Amino acid sequence: MDKIIIEGPNRLVGEVTISGSKNATLPILSAALLTNDWSTFYNVPKLRDIATMKALLLHIGAEIQEDGNTLKIRTKNIKSLEAPYELVKTMRASSLVLGPLLTRFKRAKVSLPGGCAIGARPLNLHLMALEKMGADIKIEGGYINTKADKLKGARIYFDISTVTGTENIMMAAALADGVTVLENAAQEPEVVELAEVLNKMGARIKGAGTDYITIEGVDSLRPITHTIMPDRIEAGTFMIAAGMTKGDVIIKNCPIQNLETLVMKLKETGVEIKAENGSVRVSGDAHIRSVDIKTLPYPGFPTDMQAQMMAMMGIANGLSVITENVFENRFMHVSELKRMGADIKIEGRNAIIKGRPLLSGAPVMATDLRASASLVLAGLAAGGITEISRVYHLDRGYERIEEKLAGLGAKIKRVKE
Ligand code: EPZ
């Protein structure tokens, strides 16, 4: 396993380009199961989670051709309708093949994901919706066994906003009989991007980006060409890196329109953020003001930016309260940040952070994707050497992050553990 070693504090200066969105790519690659000819996707990020999804699609029988960040995929000859436990346990988003397999091939056998570091993350809402659409679902031996001759349109209310739940059912409904209505649907930009891709394939989806989505089923979908949108969470992570290190960074391919609450909060801390012809210039100054954060489904403050914001509040002036409303256990980074001298107290869903002038480098351990990002951020701004182990968590969602940060002047390197 690799380790990342950072020597701080170091001011970040220069230009960085954001890669394609992990959380848009995962459902879009799964949507390729809905048609039987070659689709082409540009700006596909090279990430561990994308490699897992490719392995799953190859197992199912997809053919994949890659050239850099361009990926061609065709699912003409299916070998298996099963998403095995070995793959699903490493990435919960594997459940995104459930809707497409069922609606196109009438059957699917998908392993239940099992536990996750940040919370139970069940699939009950995905299954509730498919059942309402007429699927026969049995849970046997840790697998979801489901079949349906033809899914039927239904009216579905998600009592919790679920991103992949909304995406799974949008894909299932695209080839169903009749109209499906999703109420309290997730409004994330990645849901909007998937709806755009499905509509380009011939689907009839309206309302993506709102909490009320209608999908009118069609008989078949055609392959397409599409460029994946930039990753808003990677962009947000670099914005915080610039702010925390009092740097001056130009972020290219920055989807600022999908980061409104983060930008609002970062401006409250005193970070300067200016959109300059397609790029965003972020510069921090000496004093970071503390702010309070409550994570919520989009357009609220993104839970995927909570850990990174906590690292920043660790060196802010004053007290801040961060409330995690989406996942029940997304504070795994707190104990590691405290090893670096952060003053953080957890009370239920709240973390109370008393900012310190400087954190100190220390050996720390990554526990989940965004927790590892917060440790990198803390290491960039801390005094001394920070060694982060288990960086495979980081590789799930950040493409070449140490190269990108070194390009901005960070003293960072990856070593074999
Ligand atoms: C997506 O996960 C993202 N992953 C997550 O990003 C992100 O944190 C999350 O949405 C919230 O924004 C992808 O898009 C691949 P949910 P997802 O279903 O869809 C509960 C990252 O760092 N729930 O919106 O799995 C669930 O337990 C990852 O890139 C049910 O109770 O999240 C959670 O508390 C981490 N039953 C809440 O809803 C269900 O059937 C939101 O989960 C489904 C979800």
Coordinates of C-alpha atoms and ligand atoms in Angstrom, one line a residue:
M1 CA 0.0 0.0 0.0
D2 CA 1.2 3.5 -0.8
K3 CA 1.8 6.4 1.6
I4 CA 1.7 10.1 0.8
I5 CA 4.3 12.3 2.6
I6 CA 3.7 16.1 2.8
E7 CA 5.9 18.8 4.3
G8 CA 4.1 21.9 5.3
P9 CA 3.2 24.7 5.5
N10 CA 3.4 25.5 1.9
R11 CA 1.6 28.2 -0.1
L12 CA -0.1 26.8 -3.3
V13 CA 0.4 29.0 -6.4
G14 CA -0.3 28.3 -10.1
E15 CA -2.8 26.5 -12.3
V16 CA -4.6 23.2 -11.9
T17 CA -7.1 21.4 -14.2
I18 CA -10.0 19.5 -12.8
S19 CA -10.7 16.0 -14.1
G20 CA -14.0 14.4 -15.1
S21 CA -16.6 13.7 -12.4
K22 CA -16.4 10.4 -10.7
N23 CA -20.0 10.6 -9.6
A24 CA -21.2 11.4 -13.1
T25 CA -19.1 8.7 -14.8
L26 CA -20.3 5.8 -12.6
P27 CA -24.1 6.0 -13.5
I28 CA -23.3 7.0 -17.1
L29 CA -21.1 4.0 -17.7
S30 CA -23.9 1.9 -16.2
A31 CA -26.3 3.5 -18.6
A32 CA -24.3 2.0 -21.5
L33 CA -25.9 -1.3 -20.5
L34 CA -29.2 0.1 -21.9
T35 CA -28.1 -0.1 -25.5
N36 CA -26.3 -2.6 -27.7
D37 CA -23.8 -0.6 -29.7
W38 CA -20.7 1.5 -29.1
S39 CA -21.0 4.6 -27.0
T40 CA -18.0 7.0 -26.6
F41 CA -17.2 9.0 -23.5
Y42 CA -14.6 11.7 -23.2
N43 CA -12.9 13.2 -20.1
V44 CA -13.4 9.9 -18.2
P45 CA -11.3 10.3 -15.0
K46 CA -8.7 7.6 -14.2
L47 CA -9.8 6.6 -10.7
R48 CA -10.0 3.4 -8.7
D49 CA -13.8 3.5 -8.6
I50 CA -14.0 3.8 -12.4
A51 CA -11.7 0.8 -12.7
T52 CA -14.0 -1.1 -10.4
M53 CA -17.1 -0.2 -12.5
K54 CA -15.2 -1.2 -15.7
A55 CA -14.3 -4.5 -14.1
L56 CA -18.0 -5.1 -13.2
L57 CA -19.1 -4.1 -16.7
L58 CA -16.5 -6.5 -18.3
H59 CA -17.7 -9.3 -16.0
I60 CA -21.2 -8.7 -17.3
G61 CA -20.0 -8.9 -20.9
A62 CA -19.3 -5.3 -22.0
E63 CA -16.5 -4.6 -24.4
I64 CA -14.4 -1.6 -23.5
Q65 CA -11.7 0.2 -25.5
E66 CA -9.7 3.0 -23.8
D67 CA -7.3 5.7 -25.1
G68 CA -6.2 8.1 -22.3
N69 CA -9.3 9.6 -20.9
T70 CA -11.5 8.4 -23.8
L71 CA -13.6 5.3 -23.2
K72 CA -15.7 3.4 -25.8
I73 CA -18.1 0.8 -24.5
R74 CA -20.6 -1.7 -26.0
T75 CA -22.8 -4.3 -24.3
K76 CA -23.9 -6.4 -27.2
N77 CA -23.1 -9.9 -25.9
I78 CA -24.0 -10.3 -22.2
K79 CA -22.1 -13.0 -20.3
S80 CA -23.6 -12.6 -16.9
L81 CA -26.5 -10.7 -15.2
E82 CA -24.7 -10.8 -11.8
A83 CA -22.8 -8.1 -9.9
P84 CA -20.6 -10.3 -7.6
Y85 CA -19.9 -9.6 -3.9
E86 CA -16.1 -9.3 -4.5
L87 CA -16.7 -6.2 -6.7
V88 CA -19.7 -4.7 -5.0
K89 CA -18.1 -4.8 -1.5
T90 CA -15.4 -2.5 -2.7
M91 CA -17.7 0.0 -4.2
R92 CA -21.4 0.5 -3.2
A93 CA -22.1 2.4 -6.5
S94 CA -21.9 -1.0 -8.2
S95 CA -25.6 -1.1 -7.4
L96 CA -26.1 1.2 -10.3
V97 CA -26.1 -1.8 -12.7
L98 CA -29.3 -3.0 -11.0
G99 CA -31.8 -0.8 -12.8
P100 CA -30.2 -1.1 -16.3
L101 CA -29.8 -4.9 -16.1
L102 CA -33.4 -5.5 -14.9
T103 CA -35.1 -3.2 -17.4
R104 CA -33.1 -4.4 -20.5
F105 CA -32.5 -8.1 -19.6
K106 CA -35.5 -8.8 -17.3
R107 CA -33.2 -10.2 -14.6
A108 CA -30.4 -9.1 -12.3
K109 CA -28.5 -10.6 -9.4
V110 CA -26.6 -7.9 -7.5
S111 CA -24.8 -8.4 -4.2
L112 CA -25.9 -6.3 -1.3
P113 CA -23.0 -3.8 -0.7
G114 CA -22.5 -4.6 3.0
G115 CA -21.3 -2.0 5.5
C116 CA -19.5 1.2 4.6
A117 CA -17.2 3.4 6.7
I118 CA -19.5 6.4 6.5
G119 CA -22.7 4.7 7.3
A120 CA -25.2 1.8 6.8
R121 CA -26.1 3.0 3.3
P122 CA -28.9 0.5 2.6
L123 CA -30.6 0.1 -0.8
N124 CA -34.1 -0.2 0.6
L125 CA -35.3 2.8 -1.4
H126 CA -33.9 1.4 -4.7
L127 CA -35.8 -1.9 -4.0
M128 CA -39.0 -0.2 -2.9
A129 CA -39.1 1.7 -6.2
L130 CA -38.4 -1.3 -8.4
E131 CA -41.0 -3.3 -6.5
K132 CA -43.6 -0.6 -7.2
M133 CA -42.6 -0.9 -10.9
G134 CA -43.5 -4.6 -10.8
A135 CA -40.2 -6.2 -10.1
D136 CA -40.1 -9.5 -8.2
I137 CA -37.4 -9.1 -5.6
K138 CA -35.9 -11.7 -3.3
I139 CA -32.9 -11.2 -0.9
E140 CA -31.0 -14.5 -0.7
G141 CA -27.5 -15.3 0.5
G142 CA -26.5 -11.6 0.5
Y143 CA -27.7 -11.0 -3.0
I144 CA -30.6 -9.1 -4.5
N145 CA -32.3 -11.6 -7.0
T146 CA -34.8 -9.7 -9.1
K147 CA -36.8 -10.3 -12.3
A148 CA -39.5 -8.5 -14.3
D149 CA -40.8 -9.3 -17.8
K150 CA -41.5 -5.6 -18.3
L151 CA -41.3 -2.9 -15.7
K152 CA -44.3 -0.6 -15.4
G153 CA -44.3 3.1 -14.8
A154 CA -45.2 4.0 -11.2
R155 CA -45.4 7.0 -8.9
I156 CA -42.5 6.8 -6.5
Y157 CA -41.9 8.9 -3.4
F158 CA -38.4 8.8 -1.9
D159 CA -38.7 9.6 1.8
I160 CA -35.0 10.3 1.9
S161 CA -33.3 12.0 -1.1
T162 CA -31.0 9.4 -2.6
V163 CA -28.6 10.2 -5.5
T164 CA -27.9 6.6 -6.8
G165 CA -31.5 5.7 -5.9
T166 CA -32.8 8.4 -8.2
E167 CA -30.3 7.4 -10.9
N168 CA -31.0 3.7 -10.7
I169 CA -34.8 4.2 -11.1
M170 CA -34.4 6.8 -13.8
M171 CA -32.4 4.2 -15.8
A172 CA -34.9 1.4 -15.0
A173 CA -37.9 3.7 -16.0
A174 CA -36.3 4.7 -19.3
L175 CA -37.3 1.3 -20.9
A176 CA -40.4 0.7 -18.7
D177 CA -44.0 0.6 -19.9
G178 CA -45.7 4.0 -19.3
V179 CA -44.7 7.0 -17.1
T180 CA -42.7 6.9 -13.9
V181 CA -42.8 9.9 -11.5
L182 CA -40.1 10.4 -8.9
E183 CA -41.0 12.7 -6.0
N184 CA -38.4 14.0 -3.6
A185 CA -35.9 13.0 -6.3
A186 CA -32.2 13.9 -5.8
Q187 CA -31.2 17.2 -7.5
E188 CA -27.5 16.7 -7.7
P189 CA -25.7 17.9 -10.9
E190 CA -24.7 14.3 -11.6
V191 CA -28.4 13.3 -11.7
V192 CA -28.9 16.1 -14.3
E193 CA -25.9 14.9 -16.3
L194 CA -27.3 11.3 -16.4
A195 CA -30.7 12.6 -17.5
E196 CA -29.0 14.5 -20.3
V197 CA -27.1 11.4 -21.4
L198 CA -30.3 9.2 -21.3
N199 CA -32.3 11.8 -23.3
K200 CA -29.5 11.9 -25.9
M201 CA -29.9 8.1 -26.0
G202 CA -33.6 8.7 -26.8
A203 CA -35.2 8.6 -23.3
R204 CA -37.9 11.0 -22.4
I205 CA -37.0 12.5 -19.0
K206 CA -38.2 15.8 -17.7
G207 CA -37.5 17.7 -14.4
A208 CA -34.0 16.4 -13.6
G209 CA -32.4 19.0 -11.3
T210 CA -35.7 19.4 -9.4
D211 CA -37.3 17.1 -6.8
Y212 CA -40.0 16.1 -9.3
I213 CA -38.8 14.0 -12.3
T214 CA -41.0 12.2 -14.9
I215 CA -39.7 9.5 -17.2
E216 CA -41.8 8.3 -20.1
G217 CA -40.7 4.8 -21.0
V218 CA -39.5 4.1 -24.6
D219 CA -38.9 0.8 -26.5
S220 CA -35.2 1.2 -27.0
L221 CA -32.2 3.5 -26.6
R222 CA -29.4 4.3 -28.9
P223 CA -25.6 4.7 -28.3
I224 CA -24.2 8.2 -27.9
T225 CA -21.0 10.3 -27.6
H226 CA -20.7 12.4 -24.5
T227 CA -18.0 14.5 -22.6
I228 CA -18.1 13.9 -18.8
M229 CA -18.6 17.1 -16.8
P230 CA -15.8 18.2 -14.4
D231 CA -15.8 16.9 -10.8
R232 CA -17.3 19.5 -8.5
I233 CA -15.9 17.8 -5.4
E234 CA -12.3 17.7 -6.7
A235 CA -12.7 21.4 -7.7
G236 CA -14.1 22.2 -4.2
T237 CA -11.2 20.3 -2.6
F238 CA -8.6 22.4 -4.6
M239 CA -10.5 25.6 -3.7
I240 CA -10.1 24.8 0.0
A241 CA -6.4 23.9 -0.5
A242 CA -5.8 27.4 -2.0
G243 CA -7.7 29.0 0.9
M244 CA -6.0 27.0 3.7
T245 CA -2.4 27.6 2.3
K246 CA -3.1 31.4 1.7
G247 CA -2.3 30.5 -1.9
D248 CA -3.3 31.9 -5.3
V249 CA -4.6 29.2 -7.6
I250 CA -6.3 29.2 -11.0
I251 CA -8.6 26.3 -11.2
K252 CA -9.4 25.3 -14.9
N253 CA -12.5 23.3 -15.8
C254 CA -14.0 24.4 -12.5
P255 CA -17.9 23.9 -12.4
I256 CA -18.5 26.8 -10.2
Q257 CA -22.2 26.8 -11.1
N258 CA -22.5 23.5 -9.3
L259 CA -20.7 24.8 -6.1
E260 CA -22.8 27.7 -5.0
T261 CA -23.2 26.8 -1.3
L262 CA -19.5 26.0 -1.0
V263 CA -18.5 29.2 -2.7
M264 CA -20.8 31.2 -0.5
K265 CA -19.3 29.6 2.7
L266 CA -15.7 30.0 1.5
K267 CA -16.3 33.7 0.8
E268 CA -17.7 33.9 4.4
T269 CA -14.3 32.6 5.6
G270 CA -12.6 35.4 3.7
V271 CA -11.3 33.4 0.7
E272 CA -11.3 35.4 -2.5
I273 CA -13.1 33.6 -5.4
K274 CA -13.3 35.1 -8.8
A275 CA -14.6 33.5 -12.0
E276 CA -12.3 34.4 -14.9
N277 CA -13.3 33.1 -18.4
G278 CA -14.1 29.5 -17.6
S279 CA -11.6 29.3 -14.8
V280 CA -11.8 30.2 -11.2
R281 CA -9.1 32.1 -9.3
V282 CA -9.0 31.3 -5.6
S283 CA -6.7 33.2 -3.2
G284 CA -6.6 33.0 0.6
D285 CA -5.3 35.6 3.1
A286 CA -3.8 35.4 6.5
H287 CA -7.0 35.1 8.5
I288 CA -9.6 32.4 7.9
R289 CA -12.8 33.2 9.6
S290 CA -14.8 30.3 11.2
V291 CA -18.2 29.5 9.7
D292 CA -20.9 27.0 10.6
I293 CA -21.9 24.2 8.1
K294 CA -24.9 22.0 7.8
T295 CA -24.7 19.3 5.1
L296 CA -27.8 18.7 3.1
P297 CA -28.9 17.1 -0.2
Y298 CA -28.2 19.4 -3.2
P299 CA -28.4 22.3 -3.4
G300 CA -27.5 22.3 0.2
F301 CA -23.8 22.1 1.4
P302 CA -22.4 18.9 0.0
T303 CA -21.7 16.1 2.5
D304 CA -18.7 15.2 0.2
M305 CA -17.1 18.5 1.1
Q306 CA -17.7 18.2 4.9
A307 CA -14.4 16.6 5.8
Q308 CA -12.4 19.0 3.7
M309 CA -14.2 22.0 5.3
M310 CA -13.5 20.6 8.7
A311 CA -9.7 20.6 8.0
M312 CA -10.1 24.3 7.1
M313 CA -12.0 25.2 10.2
G314 CA -9.2 23.5 12.2
I315 CA -7.0 26.5 11.4
A316 CA -9.8 29.2 11.4
N317 CA -10.1 32.0 13.9
G318 CA -12.8 31.1 16.3
L319 CA -15.4 28.3 16.9
S320 CA -17.4 26.5 14.1
V321 CA -20.1 23.9 14.2
I322 CA -20.3 21.3 11.4
T323 CA -23.5 19.3 11.3
E324 CA -23.5 16.1 9.2
N325 CA -27.2 15.5 8.2
V326 CA -26.7 13.0 5.3
F327 CA -24.6 10.1 6.7
E328 CA -24.7 8.8 10.3
N329 CA -21.0 8.2 10.6
R330 CA -19.0 10.6 8.5
F331 CA -16.7 11.9 11.2
M332 CA -13.9 9.3 10.7
H333 CA -11.4 12.0 9.9
V334 CA -11.9 13.8 13.3
S335 CA -9.6 11.5 15.3
E336 CA -6.9 11.7 12.6
L337 CA -7.2 15.5 12.5
K338 CA -6.9 15.6 16.3
R339 CA -3.6 13.7 15.9
M340 CA -2.4 16.8 14.1
G341 CA -3.5 19.1 16.9
A342 CA -7.0 20.0 15.8
D343 CA -9.3 20.9 18.6
I344 CA -12.6 19.1 17.7
K345 CA -15.4 17.7 19.9
I346 CA -18.2 15.5 18.5
E347 CA -21.7 15.7 19.9
G348 CA -24.0 13.4 18.0
R349 CA -24.3 14.8 14.4
N350 CA -22.3 17.9 15.4
A351 CA -18.6 18.5 15.4
I352 CA -17.5 21.6 17.3
I353 CA -14.2 22.9 16.1
K354 CA -12.0 25.5 17.9
G355 CA -9.6 26.8 15.3
R356 CA -5.8 26.7 16.0
P357 CA -3.2 29.0 14.4
L358 CA -1.2 26.0 13.1
L359 CA -1.7 22.2 13.0
S360 CA 1.4 20.0 13.3
G361 CA 2.4 17.2 10.9
A362 CA 1.9 13.7 12.1
P363 CA 1.5 10.1 10.8
V364 CA -2.2 9.6 10.1
M365 CA -4.4 7.0 8.4
A366 CA -7.0 7.5 5.7
T367 CA -10.4 5.8 6.4
D368 CA -12.6 6.8 3.5
L369 CA -12.3 8.9 0.4
R370 CA -13.1 12.3 1.6
A371 CA -11.6 11.8 5.0
S372 CA -8.3 11.2 3.2
A373 CA -8.7 14.4 1.2
S374 CA -9.1 16.3 4.5
L375 CA -5.9 14.8 5.8
V376 CA -4.0 15.9 2.7
L377 CA -5.4 19.5 3.1
A378 CA -4.4 19.5 6.8
G379 CA -0.9 18.3 5.9
L380 CA -0.5 21.0 3.3
A381 CA -1.1 23.7 5.9
A382 CA 0.4 22.0 8.9
G383 CA 3.9 22.6 10.2
G384 CA 6.2 19.6 9.7
I385 CA 5.8 16.2 8.0
T386 CA 2.5 14.5 7.6
E387 CA 2.5 10.8 6.5
I388 CA -0.9 9.5 5.3
S389 CA -1.2 5.7 5.0
R390 CA -3.9 3.7 3.1
V391 CA -4.0 6.2 0.3
Y392 CA -6.0 3.8 -1.9
H393 CA -9.0 5.5 -0.4
L394 CA -7.7 8.8 -2.0
D395 CA -7.2 7.1 -5.3
R396 CA -10.8 6.1 -5.5
G397 CA -11.8 9.7 -6.2
Y398 CA -8.8 11.9 -7.0
E399 CA -6.8 11.6 -10.3
R400 CA -3.0 12.0 -9.7
I401 CA -3.7 14.4 -6.8
E402 CA -0.1 14.4 -5.6
E403 CA 1.1 15.4 -9.1
K404 CA -1.5 18.2 -9.3
L405 CA -0.6 19.5 -5.8
A406 CA 3.2 19.3 -6.5
G407 CA 2.5 21.3 -9.7
L408 CA 1.1 24.0 -7.4
G409 CA 4.3 24.0 -5.3
A410 CA 3.3 21.5 -2.6
K411 CA 6.1 19.4 -1.0
I412 CA 4.3 16.1 -1.5
K413 CA 5.4 12.7 -2.7
R414 CA 4.0 9.1 -2.9
V415 CA 6.1 6.3 -1.5
K416 CA 5.6 2.5 -1.3
E417 CA 4.7 1.6 2.3
Ligands
EPZ1 C1 -24.0 9.3 -3.6 O1 -24.0 8.2 -2.8 C2 -22.5 9.7 -3.9 N1 -21.9 8.6 -4.6 C3 -21.8 9.9 -2.5 O2 -20.5 10.3 -2.9 C4 -22.5 11.0 -1.8 O3 -21.9 11.2 -0.6 C5 -24.0 10.7 -1.6 O4 -24.6 10.5 -2.9 C6 -24.7 11.9 -1.0 O5 -24.6 13.0 -1.8 C7 -22.2 8.4 -5.9 O6 -22.9 9.2 -6.5 C8 -21.5 7.3 -6.6 P1 -27.5 8.5 -1.1 P2 -25.4 7.4 -2.5 O7 -28.3 7.3 -1.6 O8 -26.2 7.5 -3.7 C9 -29.7 6.9 2.8 C10 -18.1 10.2 -2.7 O9 -17.4 10.6 -1.7 N2 -30.3 5.9 1.9 O10 -27.8 9.8 -1.7 O11 -25.0 6.0 -2.1 C11 -28.2 6.7 2.9 O12 -27.9 5.7 3.9 C12 -19.4 9.4 -2.4 O13 -17.9 10.5 -3.9 C13 -31.2 5.0 2.4 O14 -31.5 5.0 3.6 O15 -25.9 8.2 -1.3 C14 -27.7 8.1 3.2 O16 -27.8 8.3 4.6 C15 -19.5 9.1 -0.9 N3 -31.8 4.0 1.6 C16 -28.7 9.0 2.5 O17 -29.8 8.2 2.1 C17 -31.5 4.0 0.3 O18 -32.0 3.1 -0.4 C18 -28.1 9.6 1.2 O19 -27.6 8.5 0.5 C19 -30.5 4.9 -0.2 C20 -30.0 5.8 0.6

